[in-house]
Coordinates of C-alpha atoms in Angstrom, one line a residue:
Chain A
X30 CA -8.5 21.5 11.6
X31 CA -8.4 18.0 12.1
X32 CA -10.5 16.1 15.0
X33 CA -7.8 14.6 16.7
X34 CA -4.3 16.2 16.1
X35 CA -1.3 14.5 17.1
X36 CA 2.9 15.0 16.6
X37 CA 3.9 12.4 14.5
X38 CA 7.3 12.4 15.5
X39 CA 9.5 10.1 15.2
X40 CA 10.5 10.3 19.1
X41 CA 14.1 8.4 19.0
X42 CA 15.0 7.4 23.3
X43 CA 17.1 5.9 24.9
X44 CA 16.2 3.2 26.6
X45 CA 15.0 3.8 30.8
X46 CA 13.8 7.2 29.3
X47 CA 10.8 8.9 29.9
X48 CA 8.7 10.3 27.2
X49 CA 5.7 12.1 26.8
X50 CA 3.2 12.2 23.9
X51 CA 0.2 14.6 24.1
X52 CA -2.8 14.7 21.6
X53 CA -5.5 17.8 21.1
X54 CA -9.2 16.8 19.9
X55 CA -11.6 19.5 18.7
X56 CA -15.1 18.0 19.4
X57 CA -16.2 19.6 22.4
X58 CA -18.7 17.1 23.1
X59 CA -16.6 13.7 22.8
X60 CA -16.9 11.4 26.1
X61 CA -14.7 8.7 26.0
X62 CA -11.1 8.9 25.2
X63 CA -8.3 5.6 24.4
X64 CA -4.6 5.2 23.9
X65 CA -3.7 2.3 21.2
X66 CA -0.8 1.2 19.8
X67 CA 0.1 0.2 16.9
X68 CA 3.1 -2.5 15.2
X69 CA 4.3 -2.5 12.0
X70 CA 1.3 -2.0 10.2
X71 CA -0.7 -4.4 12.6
X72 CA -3.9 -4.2 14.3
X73 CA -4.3 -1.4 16.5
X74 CA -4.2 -2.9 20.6
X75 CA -6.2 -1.0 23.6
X76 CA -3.3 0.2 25.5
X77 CA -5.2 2.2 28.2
X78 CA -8.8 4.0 28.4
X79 CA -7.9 7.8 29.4
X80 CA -10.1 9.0 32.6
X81 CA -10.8 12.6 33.5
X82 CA -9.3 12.0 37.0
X83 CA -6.2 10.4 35.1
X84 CA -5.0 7.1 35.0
X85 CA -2.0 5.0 35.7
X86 CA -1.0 1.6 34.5
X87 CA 2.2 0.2 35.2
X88 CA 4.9 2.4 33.5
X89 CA 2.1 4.5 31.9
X90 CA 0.1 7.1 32.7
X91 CA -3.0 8.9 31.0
X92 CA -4.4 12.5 31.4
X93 CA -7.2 14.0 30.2
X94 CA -8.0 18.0 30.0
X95 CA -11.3 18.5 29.1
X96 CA -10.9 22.1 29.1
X97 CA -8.3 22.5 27.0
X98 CA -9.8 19.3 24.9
X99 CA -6.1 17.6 25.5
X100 CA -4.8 14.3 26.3
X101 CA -1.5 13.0 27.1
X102 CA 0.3 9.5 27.2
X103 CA 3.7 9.1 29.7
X104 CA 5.4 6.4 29.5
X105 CA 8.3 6.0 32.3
X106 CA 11.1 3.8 32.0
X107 CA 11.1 3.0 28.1
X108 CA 11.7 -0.2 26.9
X109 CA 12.6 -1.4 23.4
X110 CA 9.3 -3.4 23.3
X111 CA 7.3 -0.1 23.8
X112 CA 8.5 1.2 20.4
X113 CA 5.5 1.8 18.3
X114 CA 3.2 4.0 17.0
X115 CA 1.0 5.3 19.8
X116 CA -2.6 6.6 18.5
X117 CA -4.7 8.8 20.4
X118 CA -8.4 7.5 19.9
X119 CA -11.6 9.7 20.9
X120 CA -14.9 8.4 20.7
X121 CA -17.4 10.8 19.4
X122 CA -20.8 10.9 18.5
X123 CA -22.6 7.2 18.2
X124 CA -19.8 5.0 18.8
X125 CA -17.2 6.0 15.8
X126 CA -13.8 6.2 17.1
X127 CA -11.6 9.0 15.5
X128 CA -7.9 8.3 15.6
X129 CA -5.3 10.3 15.4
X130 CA -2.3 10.0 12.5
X131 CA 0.0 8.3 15.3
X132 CA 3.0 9.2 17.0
X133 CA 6.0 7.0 16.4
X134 CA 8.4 6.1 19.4
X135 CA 11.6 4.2 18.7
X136 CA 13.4 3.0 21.9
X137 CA 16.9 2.5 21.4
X138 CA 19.7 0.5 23.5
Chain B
X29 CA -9.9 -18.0 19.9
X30 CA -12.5 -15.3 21.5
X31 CA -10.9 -12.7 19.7
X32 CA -12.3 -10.5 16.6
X33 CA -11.6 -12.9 13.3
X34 CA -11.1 -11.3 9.9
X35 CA -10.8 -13.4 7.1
X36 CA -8.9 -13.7 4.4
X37 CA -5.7 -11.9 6.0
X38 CA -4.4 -11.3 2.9
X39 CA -6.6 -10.6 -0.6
X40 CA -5.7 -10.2 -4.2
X41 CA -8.0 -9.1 -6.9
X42 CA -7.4 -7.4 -10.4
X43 CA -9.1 -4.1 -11.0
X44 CA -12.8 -4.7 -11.9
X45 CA -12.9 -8.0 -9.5
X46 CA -14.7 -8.1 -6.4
X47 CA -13.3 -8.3 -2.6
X48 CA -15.8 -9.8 0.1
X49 CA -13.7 -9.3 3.4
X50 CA -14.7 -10.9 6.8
X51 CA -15.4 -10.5 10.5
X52 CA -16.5 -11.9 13.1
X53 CA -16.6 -9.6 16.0
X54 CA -15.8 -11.5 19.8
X55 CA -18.1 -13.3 21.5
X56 CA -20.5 -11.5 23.5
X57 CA -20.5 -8.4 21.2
X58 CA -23.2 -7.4 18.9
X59 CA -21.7 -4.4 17.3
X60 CA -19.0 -3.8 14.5
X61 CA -17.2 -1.4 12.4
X62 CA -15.1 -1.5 9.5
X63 CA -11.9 1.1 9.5
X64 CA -9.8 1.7 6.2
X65 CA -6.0 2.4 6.8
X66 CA -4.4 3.6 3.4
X67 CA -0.3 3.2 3.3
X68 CA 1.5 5.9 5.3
X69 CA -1.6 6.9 6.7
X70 CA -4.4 6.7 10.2
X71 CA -7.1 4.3 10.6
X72 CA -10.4 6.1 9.2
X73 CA -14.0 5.0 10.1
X74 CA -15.9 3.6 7.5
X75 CA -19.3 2.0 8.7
X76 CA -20.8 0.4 12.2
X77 CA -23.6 -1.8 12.2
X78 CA -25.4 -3.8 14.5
X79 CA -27.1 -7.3 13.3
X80 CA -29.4 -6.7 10.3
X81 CA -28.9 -2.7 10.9
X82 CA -26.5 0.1 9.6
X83 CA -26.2 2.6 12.0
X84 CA -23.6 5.1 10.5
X85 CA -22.1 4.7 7.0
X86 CA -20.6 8.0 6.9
X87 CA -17.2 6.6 6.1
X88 CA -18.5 4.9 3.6
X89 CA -17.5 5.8 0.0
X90 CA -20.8 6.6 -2.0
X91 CA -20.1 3.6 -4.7
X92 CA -19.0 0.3 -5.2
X93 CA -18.4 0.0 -1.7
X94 CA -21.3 -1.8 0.7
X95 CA -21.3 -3.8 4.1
X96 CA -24.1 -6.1 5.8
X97 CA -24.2 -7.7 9.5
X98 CA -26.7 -10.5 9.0
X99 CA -28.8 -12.4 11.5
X100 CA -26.6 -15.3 11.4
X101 CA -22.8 -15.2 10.2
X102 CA -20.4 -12.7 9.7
X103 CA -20.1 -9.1 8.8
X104 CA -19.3 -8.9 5.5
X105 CA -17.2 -5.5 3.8
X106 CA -18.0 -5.6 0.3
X107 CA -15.9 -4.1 -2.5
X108 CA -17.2 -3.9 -6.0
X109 CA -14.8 -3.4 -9.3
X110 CA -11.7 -2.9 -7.3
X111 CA -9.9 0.3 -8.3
X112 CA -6.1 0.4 -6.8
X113 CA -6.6 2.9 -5.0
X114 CA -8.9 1.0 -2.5
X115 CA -5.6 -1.3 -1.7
X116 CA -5.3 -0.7 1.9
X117 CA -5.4 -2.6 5.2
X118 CA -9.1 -3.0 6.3
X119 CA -10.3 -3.3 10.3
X120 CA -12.7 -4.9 11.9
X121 CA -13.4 -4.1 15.4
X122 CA -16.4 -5.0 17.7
X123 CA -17.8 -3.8 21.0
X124 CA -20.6 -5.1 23.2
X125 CA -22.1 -2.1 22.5
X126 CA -22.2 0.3 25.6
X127 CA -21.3 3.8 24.6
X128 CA -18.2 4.7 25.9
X129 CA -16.4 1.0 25.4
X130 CA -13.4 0.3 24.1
X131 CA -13.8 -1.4 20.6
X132 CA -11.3 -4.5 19.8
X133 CA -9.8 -5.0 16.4
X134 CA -9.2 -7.9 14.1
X135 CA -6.2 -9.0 12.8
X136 CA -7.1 -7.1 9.2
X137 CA -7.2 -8.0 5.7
X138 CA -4.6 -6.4 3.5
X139 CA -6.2 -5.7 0.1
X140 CA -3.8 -5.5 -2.8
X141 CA -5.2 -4.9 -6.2
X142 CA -3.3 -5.7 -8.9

């Protein structure tokens, strides 16, 4: 099983749509949990840190289960310029991140 | 620019040649690690190190492949007798060091061996 497991899509929306990506990890013992995203092969970009209480930033929201070791991304309102590939990111033992193989989100007008 | 600086962005080498690549993490943070991204594939952790220390090279590959974070300078990702299999984008990220924080990436060094 891999550590962080993800649907790689592609998720094809219309634009002003709201979509949903959600991400399992399996080490129990992980404490810190991120949302990047990545363009076209570029550098990945901190998109939001992921809180047990869950988070909200702007059009995007964050959720953590700790119980069921799964995280979720919403975005509300989709805009071409959020089309990407979203990577779920857990931190681990001594600092290494472990990402996820991405999920890909095309926004479409 | 504060940000994390990678140089070159772009490196060729024939097979046998080395590749040094580059970083600089942002000011302010004293720790680094290198991430390999193959084509059509995730980011995978290669090495973190703090100045003058390796703290976890379990990502690295066992030869040819080495990485430093001197006193003074950057943090070098060394590649000895390039194979084409180790073309790839590279990333360099840094964090202040606090467990728990976000790490920010470099721009990355695409590695084409010829």
């Amino acid at each position: 099983r891999k550590e962080v497991e993800q649907d790689p899509g592609p998720f094809n929306v219309p634009e002003g749509a709201t979509v949903a990506f959600n991400c399992t990890y399996s080490n129990s013992a992980s404490q810190s949990f991120f949302w990047y995203r990545q363009d076209c092969r570029k550098e990945p970009k901190l998109l939001m840190s992921v809180y047990s209480s869950g988070n909200e930033d702007g059009r995007f929201t964050a959720q953590l289960n700790r119980a069921s070791q799964y995280i979720s991304l919403l975005i509300r309102d989709s805009k071409l310029s959020d089309s990407a590939t979203y990577l779920c990111v857990v931190n681990g033992y001594g600092n290494k991140l472990v990402f996820g193989a991405g999920t890909i989100l095309r926004v479409k007008s | 620019n504060a940000g994390v600086m990678q140089n070159p962005r772009h490196l060729v080498r024939r097979r046998g040649q080395e590749a040094r690549l580059r970083c600089s993490p942002m000011k302010g943070h004293s720790h680094v690690y290198w991430y390999r991204q193959l084509p059509e594939e995730g980011l995978k952790f290669m090495v973190y190190l703090q100045k003058e220390n390796i703290i976890d090279e379990s990502g690295m590959p066992k030869e040819r492949f080495s990485a430093e974070f001197p006193k003074e300078g950057p943090s070098i990702l060394r590649i000895q007798q390039v194979v084409r299999g180790d073309s790839a984008a590279y990333f360099c990220a840094s964090s202040p060091g606090q467990t728990n924080q976000p790490q920010h990436f470099g721009d990355g060094t695409r590695l084409s061996i010829l």
